[in-house]
Structure formats: structure tokens, C-alpha cells
Coordinates of C-alpha atoms in Angstrom, one line a residue:
X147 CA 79.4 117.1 97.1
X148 CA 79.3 113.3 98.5
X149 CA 82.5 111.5 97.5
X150 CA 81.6 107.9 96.6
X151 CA 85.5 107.4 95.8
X152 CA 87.7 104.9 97.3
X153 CA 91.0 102.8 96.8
X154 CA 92.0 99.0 96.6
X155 CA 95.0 97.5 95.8
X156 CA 96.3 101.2 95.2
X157 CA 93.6 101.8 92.2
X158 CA 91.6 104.8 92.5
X159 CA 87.9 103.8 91.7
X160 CA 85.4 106.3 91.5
X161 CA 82.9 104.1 94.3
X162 CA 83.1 101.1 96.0
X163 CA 81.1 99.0 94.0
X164 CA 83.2 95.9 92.5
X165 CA 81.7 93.3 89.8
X166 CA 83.5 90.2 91.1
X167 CA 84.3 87.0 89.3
X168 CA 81.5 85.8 87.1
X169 CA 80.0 84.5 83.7
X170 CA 79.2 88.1 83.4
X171 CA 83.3 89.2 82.2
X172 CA 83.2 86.6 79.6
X173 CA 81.8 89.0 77.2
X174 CA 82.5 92.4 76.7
X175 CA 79.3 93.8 75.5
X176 CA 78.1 92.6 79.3
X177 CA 81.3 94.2 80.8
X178 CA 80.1 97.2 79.1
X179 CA 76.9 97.3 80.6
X180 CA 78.5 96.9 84.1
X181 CA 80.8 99.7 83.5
X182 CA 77.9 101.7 82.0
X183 CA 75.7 101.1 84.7
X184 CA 78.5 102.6 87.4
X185 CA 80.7 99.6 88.9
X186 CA 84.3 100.7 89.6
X187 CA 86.1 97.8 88.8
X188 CA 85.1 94.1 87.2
X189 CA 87.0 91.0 88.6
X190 CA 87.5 88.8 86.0
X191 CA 86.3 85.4 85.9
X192 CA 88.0 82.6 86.9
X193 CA 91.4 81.0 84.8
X194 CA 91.3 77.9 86.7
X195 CA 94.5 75.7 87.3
X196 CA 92.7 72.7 86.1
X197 CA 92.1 74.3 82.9
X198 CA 96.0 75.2 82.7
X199 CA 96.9 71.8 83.2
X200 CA 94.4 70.2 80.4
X201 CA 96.1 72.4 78.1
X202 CA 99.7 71.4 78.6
X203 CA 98.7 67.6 78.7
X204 CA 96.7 68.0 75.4
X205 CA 100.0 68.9 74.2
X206 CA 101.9 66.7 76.1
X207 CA 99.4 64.0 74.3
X208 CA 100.3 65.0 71.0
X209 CA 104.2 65.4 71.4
X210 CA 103.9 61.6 72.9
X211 CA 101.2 60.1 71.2
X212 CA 101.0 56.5 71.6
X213 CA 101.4 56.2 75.4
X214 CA 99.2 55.0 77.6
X215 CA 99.1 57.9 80.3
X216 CA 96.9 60.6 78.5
X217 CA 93.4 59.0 78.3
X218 CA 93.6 58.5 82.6
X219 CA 95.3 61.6 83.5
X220 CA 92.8 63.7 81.1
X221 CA 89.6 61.5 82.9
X222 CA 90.4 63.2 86.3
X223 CA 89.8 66.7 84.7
X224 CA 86.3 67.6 85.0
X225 CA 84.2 69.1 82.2
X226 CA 84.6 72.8 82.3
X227 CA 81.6 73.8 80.9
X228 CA 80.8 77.2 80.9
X229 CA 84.3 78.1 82.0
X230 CA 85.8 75.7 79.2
X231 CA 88.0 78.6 78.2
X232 CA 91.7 78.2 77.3
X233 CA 94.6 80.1 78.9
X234 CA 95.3 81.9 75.3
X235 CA 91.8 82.8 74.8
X236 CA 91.4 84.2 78.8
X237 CA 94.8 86.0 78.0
X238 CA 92.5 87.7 74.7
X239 CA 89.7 88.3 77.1
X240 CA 91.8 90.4 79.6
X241 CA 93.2 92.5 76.5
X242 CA 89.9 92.9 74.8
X243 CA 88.2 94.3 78.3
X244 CA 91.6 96.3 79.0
X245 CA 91.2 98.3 75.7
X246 CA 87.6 98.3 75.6
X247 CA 86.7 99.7 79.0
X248 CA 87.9 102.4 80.8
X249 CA 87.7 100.7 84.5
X250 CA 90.0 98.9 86.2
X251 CA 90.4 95.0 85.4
X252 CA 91.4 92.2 88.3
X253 CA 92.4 89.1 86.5
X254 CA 91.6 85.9 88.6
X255 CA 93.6 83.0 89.0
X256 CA 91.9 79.8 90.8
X257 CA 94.2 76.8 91.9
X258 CA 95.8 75.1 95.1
X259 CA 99.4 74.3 94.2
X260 CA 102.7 75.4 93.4
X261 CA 103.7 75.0 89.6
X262 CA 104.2 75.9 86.2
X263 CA 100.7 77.2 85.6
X264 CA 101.5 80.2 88.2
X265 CA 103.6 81.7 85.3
X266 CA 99.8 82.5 84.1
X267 CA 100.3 85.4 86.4
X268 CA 103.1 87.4 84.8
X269 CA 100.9 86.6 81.2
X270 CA 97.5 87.8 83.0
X271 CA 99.7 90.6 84.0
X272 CA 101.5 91.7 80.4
X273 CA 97.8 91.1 79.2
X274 CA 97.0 94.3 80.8
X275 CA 95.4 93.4 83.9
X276 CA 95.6 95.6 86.9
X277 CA 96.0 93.7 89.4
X278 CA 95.4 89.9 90.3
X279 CA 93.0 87.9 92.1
X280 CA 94.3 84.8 93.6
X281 CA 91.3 82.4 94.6
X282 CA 92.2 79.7 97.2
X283 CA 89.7 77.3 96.4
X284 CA 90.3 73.6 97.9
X285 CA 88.5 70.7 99.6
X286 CA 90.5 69.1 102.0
X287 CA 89.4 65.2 102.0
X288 CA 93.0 63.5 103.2
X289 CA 92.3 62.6 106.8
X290 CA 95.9 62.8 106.6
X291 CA 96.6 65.8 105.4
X292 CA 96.8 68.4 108.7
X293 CA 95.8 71.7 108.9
X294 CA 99.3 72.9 109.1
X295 CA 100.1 71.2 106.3
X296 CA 97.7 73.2 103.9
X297 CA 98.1 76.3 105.2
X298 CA 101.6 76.1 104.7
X299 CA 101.3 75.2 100.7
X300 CA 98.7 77.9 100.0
X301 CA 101.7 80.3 101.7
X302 CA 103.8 79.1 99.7
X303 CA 101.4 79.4 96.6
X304 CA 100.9 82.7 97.6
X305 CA 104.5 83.9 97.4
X306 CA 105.0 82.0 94.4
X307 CA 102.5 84.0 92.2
X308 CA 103.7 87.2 94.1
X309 CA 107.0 87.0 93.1
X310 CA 105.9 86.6 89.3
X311 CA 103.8 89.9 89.2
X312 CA 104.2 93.4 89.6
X313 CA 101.0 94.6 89.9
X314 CA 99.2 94.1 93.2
X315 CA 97.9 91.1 94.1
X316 CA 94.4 90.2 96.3
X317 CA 94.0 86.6 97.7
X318 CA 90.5 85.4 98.1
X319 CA 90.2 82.9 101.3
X320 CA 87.9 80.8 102.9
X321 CA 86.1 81.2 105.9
X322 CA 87.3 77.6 107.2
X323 CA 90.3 78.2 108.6
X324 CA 90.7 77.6 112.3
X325 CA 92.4 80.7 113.3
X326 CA 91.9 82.9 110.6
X327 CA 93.4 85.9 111.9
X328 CA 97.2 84.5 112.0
X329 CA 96.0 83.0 108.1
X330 CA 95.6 86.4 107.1
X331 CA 98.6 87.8 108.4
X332 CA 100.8 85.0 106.8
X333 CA 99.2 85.7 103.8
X334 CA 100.1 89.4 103.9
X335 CA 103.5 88.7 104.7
X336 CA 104.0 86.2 102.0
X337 CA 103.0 89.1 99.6
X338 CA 99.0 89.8 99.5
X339 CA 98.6 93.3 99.0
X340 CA 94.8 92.7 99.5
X341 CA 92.4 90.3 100.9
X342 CA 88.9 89.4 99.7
X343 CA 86.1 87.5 102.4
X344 CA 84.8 85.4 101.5
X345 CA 85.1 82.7 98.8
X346 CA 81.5 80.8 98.2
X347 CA 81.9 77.5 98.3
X348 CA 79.0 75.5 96.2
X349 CA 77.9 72.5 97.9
X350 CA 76.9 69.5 96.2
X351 CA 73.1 68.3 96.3
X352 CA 71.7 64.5 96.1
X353 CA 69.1 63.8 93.2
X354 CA 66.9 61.1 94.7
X355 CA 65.5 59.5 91.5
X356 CA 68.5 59.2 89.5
X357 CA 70.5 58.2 92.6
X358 CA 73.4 61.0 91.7
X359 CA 75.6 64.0 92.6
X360 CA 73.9 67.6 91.2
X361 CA 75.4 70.9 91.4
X362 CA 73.7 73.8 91.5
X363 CA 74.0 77.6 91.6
X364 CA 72.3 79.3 94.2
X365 CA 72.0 83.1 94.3
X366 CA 73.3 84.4 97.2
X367 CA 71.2 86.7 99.7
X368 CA 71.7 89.8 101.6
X369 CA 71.9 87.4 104.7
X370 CA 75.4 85.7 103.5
X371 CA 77.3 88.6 104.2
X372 CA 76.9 88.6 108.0
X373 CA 80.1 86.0 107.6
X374 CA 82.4 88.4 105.9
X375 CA 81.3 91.3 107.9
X376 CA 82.2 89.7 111.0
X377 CA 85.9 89.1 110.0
X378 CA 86.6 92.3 107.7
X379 CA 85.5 93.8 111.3
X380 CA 87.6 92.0 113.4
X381 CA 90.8 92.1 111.0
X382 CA 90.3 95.8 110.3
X383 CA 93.0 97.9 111.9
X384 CA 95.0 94.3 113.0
X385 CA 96.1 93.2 109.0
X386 CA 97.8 95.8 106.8
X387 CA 96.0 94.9 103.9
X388 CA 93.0 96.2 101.6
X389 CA 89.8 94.5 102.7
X390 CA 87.2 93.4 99.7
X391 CA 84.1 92.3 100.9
X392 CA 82.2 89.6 99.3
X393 CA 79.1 87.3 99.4
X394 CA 75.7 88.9 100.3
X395 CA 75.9 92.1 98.4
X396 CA 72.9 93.2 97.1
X397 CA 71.5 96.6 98.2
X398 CA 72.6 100.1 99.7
X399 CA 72.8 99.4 103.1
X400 CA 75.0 96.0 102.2
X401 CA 77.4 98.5 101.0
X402 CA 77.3 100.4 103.9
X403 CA 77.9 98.0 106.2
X404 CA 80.6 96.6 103.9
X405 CA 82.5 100.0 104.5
X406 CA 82.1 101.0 108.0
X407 CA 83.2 97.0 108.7
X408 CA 86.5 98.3 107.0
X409 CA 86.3 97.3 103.6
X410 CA 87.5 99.1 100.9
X411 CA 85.4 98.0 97.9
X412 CA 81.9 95.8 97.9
X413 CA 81.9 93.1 95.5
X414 CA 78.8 92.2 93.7
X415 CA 77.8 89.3 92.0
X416 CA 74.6 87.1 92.5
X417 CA 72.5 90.6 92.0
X418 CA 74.8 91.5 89.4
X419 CA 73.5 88.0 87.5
X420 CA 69.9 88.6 88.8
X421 CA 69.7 92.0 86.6
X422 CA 72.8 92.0 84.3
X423 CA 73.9 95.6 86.5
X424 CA 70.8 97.4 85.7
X425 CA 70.4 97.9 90.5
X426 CA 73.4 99.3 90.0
X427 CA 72.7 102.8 89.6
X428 CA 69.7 102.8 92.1
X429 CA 72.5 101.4 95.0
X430 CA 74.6 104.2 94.0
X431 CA 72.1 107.0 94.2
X432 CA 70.3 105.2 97.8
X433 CA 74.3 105.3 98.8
X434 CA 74.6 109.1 98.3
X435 CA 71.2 109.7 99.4
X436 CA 71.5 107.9 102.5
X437 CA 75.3 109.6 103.3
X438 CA 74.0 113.3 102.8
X439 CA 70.7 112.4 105.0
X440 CA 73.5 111.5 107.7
X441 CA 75.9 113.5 107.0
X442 CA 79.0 111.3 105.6
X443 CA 81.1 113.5 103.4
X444 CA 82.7 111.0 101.9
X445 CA 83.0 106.7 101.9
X446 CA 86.4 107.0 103.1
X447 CA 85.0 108.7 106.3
X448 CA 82.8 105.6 107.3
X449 CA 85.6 103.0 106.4
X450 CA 86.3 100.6 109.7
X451 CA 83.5 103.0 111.8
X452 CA 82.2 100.2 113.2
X453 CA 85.2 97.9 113.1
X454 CA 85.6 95.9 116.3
X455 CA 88.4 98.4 117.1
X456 CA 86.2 101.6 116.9
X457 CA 82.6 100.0 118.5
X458 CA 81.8 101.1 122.2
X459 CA 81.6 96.7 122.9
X460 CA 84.1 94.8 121.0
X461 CA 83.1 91.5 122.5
X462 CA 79.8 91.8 119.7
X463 CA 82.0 90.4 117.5
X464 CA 82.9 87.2 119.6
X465 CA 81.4 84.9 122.2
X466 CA 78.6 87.9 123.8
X467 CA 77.1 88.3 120.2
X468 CA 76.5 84.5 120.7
X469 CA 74.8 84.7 123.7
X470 CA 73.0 87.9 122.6
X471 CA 71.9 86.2 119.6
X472 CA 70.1 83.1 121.4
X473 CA 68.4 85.5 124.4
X474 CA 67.1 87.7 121.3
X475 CA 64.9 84.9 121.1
X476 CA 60.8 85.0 122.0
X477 CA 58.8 82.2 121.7
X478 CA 55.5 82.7 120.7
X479 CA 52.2 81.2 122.5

């Protein structure tokens, strides 16, 4: 019997397929349908710190009304359209998807600094929540502002929110960091039971007619996930922490590769959104088809097989896979 099973952040899921933050938790008939169609676990979407910090000036607006400071301060808070959603009512969500679903349920937290709106932890925690996502999503634009600098806040950020929960915490990072390797370690030792590669970052587009800023989503493809593969590979084996994998998952064999990099769960999205979960059981039953063809007993038998630790040529994963890469080349005629 082929054992799809796995663990992260000490939950026992029955496979390592993970719905991870997206429009898709927001309701839990669609939750439903994930669950139904296999996934192990569903990230929730995002509680931004923004949104935290609309709330408690609305109120701060109405406990001073007649000053002069609420109209600017609540001008730099963008419109939150589809994730316009309140603390109190993301605190309902968790605890309607906790008793309605028998699956694990990651609560996400998305912000930069140290403050009151980390107590949102401890509340996404008592809200039932098995563990917690931690997103460290930030621009850096201050020419003045050094590397050091920001690494050393989202530390601190880090320990912060780790000190308010119980349950285990997973921080997502970004593939910008100039030596990531020593990032990830400080963030394990500042708490993170778990780390997830990569966050997407959405880059803003020009309109040329109107002459403005657009943003829009782009589906991610199977190719995006070369990034995150890399480094799971790479920090496999060197960072005691669970590896999530993320960006680029869509079929089978991006699972596969997603586990014999090291990672312990596959996190799905875009091709979640394509087909509201319905690939799902088709990636599950090409996974166990594909590990009794080669003879995998189990997922946790491939996990970190082709880390850079366990390969025959470590040096694919840095400068030689470079050079590889650029001699792979043919011109044509």
C-alpha cells in the first residue's frame, strides 16, 4: 500500500498536498470542495496588517471625532477589495472552517512590523487554528534603509508573533534576500517551526492609454517553481525546520520534485483557482501511480532524495548549473 502521508509543522496530513492562501478559504462551501477533492490542509487567506490597523483607527476616529488626523492617516490605507475583510469576521472564518472541516487549518497573518496587531496571533490561534502562517511581505524603497536593517525587524517580528502562540508557527519569505541561508537560520532560531519558499510577489504593470499603475493577477506556471526548488534543496538537511514548497505547483511530478527537494508538503494555488480543486484527485492518483511504477513505498522515503546533500554533484545547485545551463544551448541554422 503506497503511503501518501506526511507531516508539517507536527500535523499529520494524510498527503502532501496543501491549498495555500487564497480567495478560495473565504467561503466554506469552496473549502469544502478542496477538502472533498483530497488536499490535506488549507492555508487560510491572508489577515493583513493594514487591515488591522484600519480597524483600530476607525475606532480611534470615532472615540476622537473632530480631529484633523483621521481623513490622512486612513488615505494611505489602500482599498482592500476582495480581501476587505475585518479582523472579527477573519476570526469567524477560522471557526466556521475549524468546525466545518475535518482538515487541518493554517491561519495567515501578512505584515512587516512589530505592534499591537501581532496580538491577532493568540486570537487566530483561540479561533481554532492549527498553526500559523506568518507572510513577510515588504518592498524595500528607503535607499536608506540597509539590508541589515530589515532583516533585523522581520527577526524581531518573527519572535514577536512566536512568543504570542502556542501552536506552530511557518514563516513565508522572499526569495530576495542576499544570503538567504543565514536568513533562514535566524528565522528558525527566533522561533519558526517551519518555512514556506517562496512568497509571489505581484509586480505592477503600466496602462499606456490611461497613463496609470494596473495590477494584475497572473496564474503562476509549473516553471515558477524551479526558484523554490533550488533553495528547499540547498537548505534541506542545513535548517532544522519543516520545508513548504510554493509557487509553480500544478501537476504530479511538481509534487514530486517538491518532496525529493526536501519539502514536506506542496502548496497549491494558481491551479487550485484554475479548477476550484477538481486536478486534485487526478495529481493524487498520477502520484501513487508514478511511486508504485518506481517503487517508493511511501513520500517520506523520497523526502530530500535529491537534496543538494544526497545528489552525486552538489555544485548543480550553484555556479556549474549556470554554466551548464548557458552550454545546454544550440543555435539553430
Amino acid at each position: 500500500m503506497t503511503d501518501l502521508s506526511t507531516t508539517y509543522l507536527g500535523l499529520n496530513l494524510k498527503n502532501p498536498l496543501v491549498a495555500s492562501a487564497s480567495p478560495l478559504s473565504k467561503k466554506l462551501e469552496k473549502a469544502r470542495k478542496l477538502e472533498e477533492a483530497g488536499v490535506s490542509a488549507i492555508v487560510m487567506y491572508s489577515l493583513f496588517e493594514e487591515q488591522i490597523i484600519h480597524e483600530s483607527l476607525e475606532l480611534d476616529h470615532y472615540l476622537t471625532r473632530g480631529t484633523d488626523s483621521f481623513a490622512e492617516a486612513m488615505s494611505y490605507l489602500p482599498d482592500g477589495g476582495m480581501y476587505a475583510v475585518g479582523p472579527e469576521k477573519y476570526l469567524n472564518q477560522v471557526a466556521g472552517l475549524k468546525k466545518a472541516l475535518s482538515i487541518p487549518i493554517i491561519g495567515s497573518l501578512n505584515g512587516v512590523s512589530k505592534g499591537g496587531w501581532t496580538n491577532y496571533a493568540k486570537q487566530i490561534q483561540d479561533a481554532g487554528a492549527d498553526a500559523l502562517e506568518l507572510n513577510l511581505y515588504y518592498i524595500p524603497t528607503d535607499p536608506d534603509l540597509t539590508a541589515g536593517e530589515l532583516e533585523n525587524a522581520q527577526i524581531e517580528l518573527v519572535a514577536e508573533v512566536k512568543s504570542a502562540i502556542k501552536i506552530p508557527l511557518a514563516v513565508k519569505l522572499s526569495p530576495f534576500i542576499t544570503a538567504l541561508p543565514n536568513f533562514a537560520k535566524r528565522i528558525v532560531e527566533a522561533g519558526a517551526d517551519g518555512l514556506v519558499l517562496f512568497n509571489r510577489f505581484y509586480q505592477p504593470d503600466f496602462d499606456l492609454d490611461e497613463l496609470d499603475i494596473v495590477h494584475n493577477l497572473d496564474l503562476s506556471t509549473s516553471a515558477e517553481m524551479r526558484l523554490p526548488l533550488r533553495w528547499i534543496s540547498i537548505l534541506h538537511g542545513r535548517i532544522n525546520a519543516d520545508f513548504a514548497l510554493t509557487s509553480g505547483v500544478h501537476t504530479s511530478k511538481d509534487v514530486l520534485k517538491a518532496m525529493m527537494s526536501g519539502a514536506k508538503v506542496a502548496m497549491m494555488a494558481s491551479a487550485l483557482l484554475e479548477n476550484n480543486g477538481q486536478g486534485v484527485p487526478a495529481i493524487l492518483n498520477e502520484l501513487t501511480g508514478w511511486m508504485e511504477s518506481h517503487e517508493y513505498q511511501s513520500v517520506k522515503q523520497m523526502q530530500g532524495s535529491m537534496s543538494q546533500k544526497s545528489v552525486r554533484e552538489p555544485a548543480a545547485f550553484e555556479r556549474a548549473n549556470y554554466m551548464k545551463v548557458l552550454n545546454s544551448f544550440r543555435d539553430t541554422p
